[in-house]
């Protein structure tokens, strides 16, 4: 996935689209107060500078689907593993809730169900039947909407069609009004993500840790950035 | 699905799902493959999903959406990629339509004087009231378009009465300005994607204002859609909103001074010879710069709160990096001089000659014949309506989506007194809101995903567009659509109305479009056409564009000064109310996804907060999470302090939309209603509610709690030595 930070406005359409697609438990006020909010994709806002030269910077963060995922080797029960498409996947019914993976994820992309998720009876009707509802004690995180990937693959196989760039869209990218989020096959040099990855603004978040993240960010452009502020970022 | 544990083990045994099996010293790769549970047989869904095109009503923009329906339930909303307004995208609010549909507190049956009754009884009562009150009906609704508007108007015409639309943050000022300057009855579109410079004044176009998904899309293209050319964006607003946060430069203009700032820019354009000559002549009455002396940047800088050099710098870019575009909305118009601000800003567009051009203002044509709209009535008109109720001139009040008791800046008692003078009151809605207790008859309305309708988005995409709304699921609750209630009751009361039901009205609309024989949907016959527009989600004709001309007149030699409620000594802060990202003006307060959506700048959720500048907070000894009393000349409320690094010291800001009495478990009693402390000032010329013209003071309560916010939930990864957000100066 590519995230263009110069397009992203921080509008959080992606956040709610993900909650809807992936049956994410309702983040109640109590959960906010406990700081146990679950958002597989979330928008972080950082303040910089002081009034009136103040900036708010937004970054949508999600599981970076690392090649060398630090969360994987620490799971005692192999609940988190790497699949053959390079996705870092969570097997919910194997998870025993040690939370080692969450401790080891430098992006803090893993969320733990501290409580039994509660949906009032009627709201269960909108749950996505393609996605497991997680239980108390289970770790969860972004799957790149694996159910949408599988569905498209299945349908393509049924119709005898090969997958095209743009056929698969996770819910976040589907909603994103600004097209800040682009999903595709980085190994296909023709794909949009492969093209965007060549952009001179491209970087990966805390890549120096050796995690091999698979989300590529494009730098925010700020022509009026205060000089000092801008220098230390380079 | 009928897969038992034993089957599962059998499947596992044949390798469809491999547990880790140790095999001597080497493990075959195949065996190491474990599958995600979403591909486990027990999690596979065999049911088919169906996608239906329909309309989003979560805000007034009117995006076209697709609803995913599995096993008879609506599961997910996505943008309709065919729809010209939002081109496949949605905002956060649009997604929440499924929560509105399955809300646990939806009304289960009609209530007559608080007692549950069946629909037959309820409709008989309503029909009886209609019969008795011919000529004395007031139908109060939210702003309507399409067939809801048409049916409501037809109903009111045949019975004799008044139809008034209500919206707490009405757009009367903008409409009046557009009409006055361009001779247009419809709101214009802005070609942001192709502009090089955008200068907005108070318009939260990346959040809730206007057509946010459409303009969000345009924003992406404006920034990064043209290789080698990145659009520049300036934003003037007294509050640091999400839109301000995305601007290259934010200008914290003093409240009410937006128009003067715009004309200071105009001054520079004329002075530097960058202004389009005919427009400059029109606006200065042929006198050139001399007519604008009152707006010279050096002269107005202090009053406007922006240094003269900055005004000149921004004006230079605006004048030279064309096409450039000026937008106005939000709090800039919510002042006693709102119309002046609107005219001043919109006139900038004529000065940079963008009217009707690429990268400029694009006009929308009127909708096709047969489509109509009911825009919100100004606050002054509502005052008069309260007066009419109090004087006993209204015999039957029918309220739908007009939360008068919640949003009017009039004391509750006064509204209550007016309402109680009406002998019979009907409240229509899917959920019991603040108005429901005043309903002698309360009628459960269907949710949008269960009902028929049409809409024409306003502002539209620059050409005629009609969106069709169809029921995507069977009604989840025993309700009736708003239009059907009017049609059925009207009929029973002996009115002659052209349609039996909303479905029939909508189909009749399709017939009219079919007869035009133009546009994006073509078919051999009417039936085929109707199916076509339902499948496609609507009808549009890119050839049917709108035209407008700048007819602006000479600008006032001295600007009208904004008036504020509250003495500056006693009430030192300007109060800027704003619509938060999630719950909007309160219409989304009942939906947990929207309450739980972290605010765009503060990340607060679920509570009413007040944004206070760090210096102000230090001076008053306020800390984050402290409950303060915010006191205006009209009243007071309690809110949690959020120390906001980007709010000007003389301003405090509070989100609207909280503090409902009713609207279900997630809204009822939650937070405070900022409308309750706003003074009833109006724009001098239009009578629109000047909701940003109240001053307040803060009083400590000494109580403090943790503030529910997203910030800090995830341990910050953006550290001084290891930034995660990288910034570059050049595109
Ligand atoms: S939807 Fe797109 S623009 Fe909005 S916050 Fe998410 S990534 Fe950013
Ligand atoms: S902008 Fe309005 S109409 Fe469009 S998706 Fe959002 S809530 Fe719905």
PDB file of N, CA, C and O in Angstrom, chain B residues 359-390:
ATOM      1  N   UNK B 359     -10.925  25.650 -13.289  1.00  0.00           N
ATOM      2  CA  UNK B 359     -10.249  26.021 -12.051  1.00  0.00           C
ATOM      3  C   UNK B 359     -10.950  27.141 -11.305  1.00  0.00           C
ATOM      4  O   UNK B 359     -10.376  27.739 -10.404  1.00  0.00           O
ATOM      5  N   UNK B 360     -12.176  27.439 -11.669  1.00  0.00           N
ATOM      6  CA  UNK B 360     -12.883  28.543 -11.022  1.00  0.00           C
ATOM      7  C   UNK B 360     -14.245  28.134 -10.496  1.00  0.00           C
ATOM      8  O   UNK B 360     -14.479  26.971 -10.183  1.00  0.00           O
ATOM      9  N   UNK B 361     -15.138  29.127 -10.403  1.00  0.00           N
ATOM     10  CA  UNK B 361     -16.507  28.855  -9.968  1.00  0.00           C
ATOM     11  C   UNK B 361     -17.271  28.251 -11.136  1.00  0.00           C
ATOM     12  O   UNK B 361     -17.211  28.756 -12.247  1.00  0.00           O
ATOM     13  N   UNK B 362     -17.946  27.162 -10.861  1.00  0.00           N
ATOM     14  CA  UNK B 362     -18.698  26.490 -11.910  1.00  0.00           C
ATOM     15  C   UNK B 362     -20.157  26.510 -11.489  1.00  0.00           C
ATOM     16  O   UNK B 362     -20.474  26.097 -10.373  1.00  0.00           O
ATOM     17  N   UNK B 363     -21.016  26.983 -12.329  1.00  0.00           N
ATOM     18  CA  UNK B 363     -22.408  27.115 -11.908  1.00  0.00           C
ATOM     19  C   UNK B 363     -23.187  25.843 -12.136  1.00  0.00           C
ATOM     20  O   UNK B 363     -22.886  25.077 -13.055  1.00  0.00           O
ATOM     21  N   UNK B 364     -24.154  25.660 -11.286  1.00  0.00           N
ATOM     22  CA  UNK B 364     -25.030  24.509 -11.433  1.00  0.00           C
ATOM     23  C   UNK B 364     -26.337  24.953 -12.050  1.00  0.00           C
ATOM     24  O   UNK B 364     -26.896  25.974 -11.657  1.00  0.00           O
ATOM     25  N   UNK B 365     -26.826  24.180 -13.001  1.00  0.00           N
ATOM     26  CA  UNK B 365     -28.110  24.531 -13.614  1.00  0.00           C
ATOM     27  C   UNK B 365     -29.226  24.209 -12.623  1.00  0.00           C
ATOM     28  O   UNK B 365     -29.012  23.456 -11.677  1.00  0.00           O
ATOM     29  N   UNK B 366     -30.411  24.744 -12.837  1.00  0.00           N
ATOM     30  CA  UNK B 366     -31.536  24.285 -12.028  1.00  0.00           C
ATOM     31  C   UNK B 366     -31.776  22.801 -12.327  1.00  0.00           C
ATOM     32  O   UNK B 366     -31.384  22.324 -13.389  1.00  0.00           O
ATOM     33  N   UNK B 367     -32.389  22.076 -11.393  1.00  0.00           N
ATOM     34  CA  UNK B 367     -32.652  20.664 -11.668  1.00  0.00           C
ATOM     35  C   UNK B 367     -33.650  20.521 -12.800  1.00  0.00           C
ATOM     36  O   UNK B 367     -34.311  21.498 -13.159  1.00  0.00           O
ATOM     37  N   UNK B 368     -33.801  19.322 -13.359  1.00  0.00           N
ATOM     38  CA  UNK B 368     -34.780  19.136 -14.432  1.00  0.00           C
ATOM     39  C   UNK B 368     -36.191  19.484 -13.942  1.00  0.00           C
ATOM     40  O   UNK B 368     -36.455  19.426 -12.735  1.00  0.00           O
ATOM     41  N   UNK B 369     -37.061  19.818 -14.871  1.00  0.00           N
ATOM     42  CA  UNK B 369     -38.430  20.174 -14.499  1.00  0.00           C
ATOM     43  C   UNK B 369     -39.052  19.046 -13.688  1.00  0.00           C
ATOM     44  O   UNK B 369     -38.889  17.870 -14.016  1.00  0.00           O
ATOM     45  N   UNK B 370     -39.738  19.401 -12.614  1.00  0.00           N
ATOM     46  CA  UNK B 370     -40.333  18.379 -11.766  1.00  0.00           C
ATOM     47  C   UNK B 370     -39.506  18.160 -10.516  1.00  0.00           C
ATOM     48  O   UNK B 370     -39.961  17.496  -9.586  1.00  0.00           O
ATOM     49  N   UNK B 371     -38.278  18.695 -10.484  1.00  0.00           N
ATOM     50  CA  UNK B 371     -37.491  18.581  -9.266  1.00  0.00           C
ATOM     51  C   UNK B 371     -37.421  19.931  -8.586  1.00  0.00           C
ATOM     52  O   UNK B 371     -37.283  20.950  -9.233  1.00  0.00           O
ATOM     53  N   UNK B 372     -37.536  19.881  -7.294  1.00  0.00           N
ATOM     54  CA  UNK B 372     -37.660  21.138  -6.576  1.00  0.00           C
ATOM     55  C   UNK B 372     -36.932  21.018  -5.240  1.00  0.00           C
ATOM     56  O   UNK B 372     -36.417  19.952  -4.907  1.00  0.00           O
ATOM     57  N   UNK B 373     -36.861  22.094  -4.515  1.00  0.00           N
ATOM     58  CA  UNK B 373     -36.170  22.062  -3.233  1.00  0.00           C
ATOM     59  C   UNK B 373     -36.780  23.040  -2.257  1.00  0.00           C
ATOM     60  O   UNK B 373     -37.419  24.006  -2.650  1.00  0.00           O
ATOM     61  N   UNK B 374     -36.606  22.750  -0.979  1.00  0.00           N
ATOM     62  CA  UNK B 374     -37.048  23.673   0.062  1.00  0.00           C
ATOM     63  C   UNK B 374     -35.815  24.027   0.884  1.00  0.00           C
ATOM     64  O   UNK B 374     -35.418  23.276   1.762  1.00  0.00           O
ATOM     65  N   UNK B 375     -35.153  25.147   0.585  1.00  0.00           N
ATOM     66  CA  UNK B 375     -33.980  25.533   1.366  1.00  0.00           C
ATOM     67  C   UNK B 375     -34.396  26.017   2.748  1.00  0.00           C
ATOM     68  O   UNK B 375     -35.561  26.364   2.960  1.00  0.00           O
ATOM     69  N   UNK B 376     -33.459  26.029   3.685  1.00  0.00           N
ATOM     70  CA  UNK B 376     -33.823  26.443   5.038  1.00  0.00           C
ATOM     71  C   UNK B 376     -34.312  27.889   5.079  1.00  0.00           C
ATOM     72  O   UNK B 376     -33.790  28.746   4.373  1.00  0.00           O
ATOM     73  N   UNK B 377     -35.325  28.124   5.896  1.00  0.00           N
ATOM     74  CA  UNK B 377     -35.812  29.484   6.101  1.00  0.00           C
ATOM     75  C   UNK B 377     -34.889  30.168   7.104  1.00  0.00           C
ATOM     76  O   UNK B 377     -34.396  29.520   8.016  1.00  0.00           O
ATOM     77  N   UNK B 378     -34.651  31.460   6.937  1.00  0.00           N
ATOM     78  CA  UNK B 378     -33.779  32.149   7.891  1.00  0.00           C
ATOM     79  C   UNK B 378     -34.382  32.191   9.296  1.00  0.00           C
ATOM     80  O   UNK B 378     -35.601  32.101   9.467  1.00  0.00           O
ATOM     81  N   UNK B 379     -33.496  32.354  10.249  1.00  0.00           N
ATOM     82  CA  UNK B 379     -33.918  32.393  11.649  1.00  0.00           C
ATOM     83  C   UNK B 379     -35.011  33.444  11.881  1.00  0.00           C
ATOM     84  O   UNK B 379     -35.975  33.195  12.620  1.00  0.00           O
ATOM     85  N   UNK B 380     -34.901  34.579  11.205  1.00  0.00           N
ATOM     86  CA  UNK B 380     -35.909  35.629  11.398  1.00  0.00           C
ATOM     87  C   UNK B 380     -37.307  35.110  11.033  1.00  0.00           C
ATOM     88  O   UNK B 380     -38.298  35.446  11.682  1.00  0.00           O
ATOM     89  N   UNK B 381     -37.367  34.262  10.006  1.00  0.00           N
ATOM     90  CA  UNK B 381     -38.654  33.691   9.607  1.00  0.00           C
ATOM     91  C   UNK B 381     -39.160  32.714  10.664  1.00  0.00           C
ATOM     92  O   UNK B 381     -40.366  32.618  10.913  1.00  0.00           O
ATOM     93  N   UNK B 382     -38.245  31.989  11.275  1.00  0.00           N
ATOM     94  CA  UNK B 382     -38.649  31.048  12.325  1.00  0.00           C
ATOM     95  C   UNK B 382     -39.179  31.769  13.548  1.00  0.00           C
ATOM     96  O   UNK B 382     -40.092  31.316  14.219  1.00  0.00           O
ATOM     97  N   UNK B 383     -38.560  32.916  13.827  1.00  0.00           N
ATOM     98  CA  UNK B 383     -39.056  33.743  14.924  1.00  0.00           C
ATOM     99  C   UNK B 383     -40.519  34.094  14.698  1.00  0.00           C
ATOM    100  O   UNK B 383     -41.345  34.017  15.603  1.00  0.00           O
ATOM    101  N   UNK B 384     -40.768  34.474  13.449  1.00  0.00           N
ATOM    102  CA  UNK B 384     -42.129  34.847  13.068  1.00  0.00           C
ATOM    103  C   UNK B 384     -43.052  33.626  13.187  1.00  0.00           C
ATOM    104  O   UNK B 384     -44.182  33.751  13.653  1.00  0.00           O
ATOM    105  N   UNK B 385     -42.541  32.470  12.810  1.00  0.00           N
ATOM    106  CA  UNK B 385     -43.358  31.258  12.902  1.00  0.00           C
ATOM    107  C   UNK B 385     -43.708  30.962  14.366  1.00  0.00           C
ATOM    108  O   UNK B 385     -44.835  30.571  14.676  1.00  0.00           O
ATOM    109  N   UNK B 386     -42.742  31.180  15.261  1.00  0.00           N
ATOM    110  CA  UNK B 386     -43.039  30.981  16.681  1.00  0.00           C
ATOM    111  C   UNK B 386     -44.145  31.935  17.118  1.00  0.00           C
ATOM    112  O   UNK B 386     -45.044  31.571  17.879  1.00  0.00           O
ATOM    113  N   UNK B 387     -44.047  33.155  16.611  1.00  0.00           N
ATOM    114  CA  UNK B 387     -45.049  34.166  16.911  1.00  0.00           C
ATOM    115  C   UNK B 387     -46.433  33.701  16.435  1.00  0.00           C
ATOM    116  O   UNK B 387     -47.429  33.802  17.164  1.00  0.00           O
ATOM    117  N   UNK B 388     -46.470  33.169  15.215  1.00  0.00           N
ATOM    118  CA  UNK B 388     -47.745  32.689  14.657  1.00  0.00           C
ATOM    119  C   UNK B 388     -48.322  31.549  15.501  1.00  0.00           C
ATOM    120  O   UNK B 388     -49.527  31.478  15.726  1.00  0.00           O
ATOM    121  N   UNK B 389     -47.427  30.686  15.965  1.00  0.00           N
ATOM    122  CA  UNK B 389     -47.903  29.584  16.818  1.00  0.00           C
ATOM    123  C   UNK B 389     -48.460  30.131  18.123  1.00  0.00           C
ATOM    124  O   UNK B 389     -49.524  29.740  18.575  1.00  0.00           O
ATOM    125  N   UNK B 390     -47.702  31.076  18.694  1.00  0.00           N
ATOM    126  CA  UNK B 390     -48.132  31.626  19.976  1.00  0.00           C
ATOM    127  C   UNK B 390     -49.478  32.329  19.845  1.00  0.00           C
ATOM    128  O   UNK B 390     -50.308  32.296  20.742  1.00  0.00           O
TER     129      UNK B 390
END
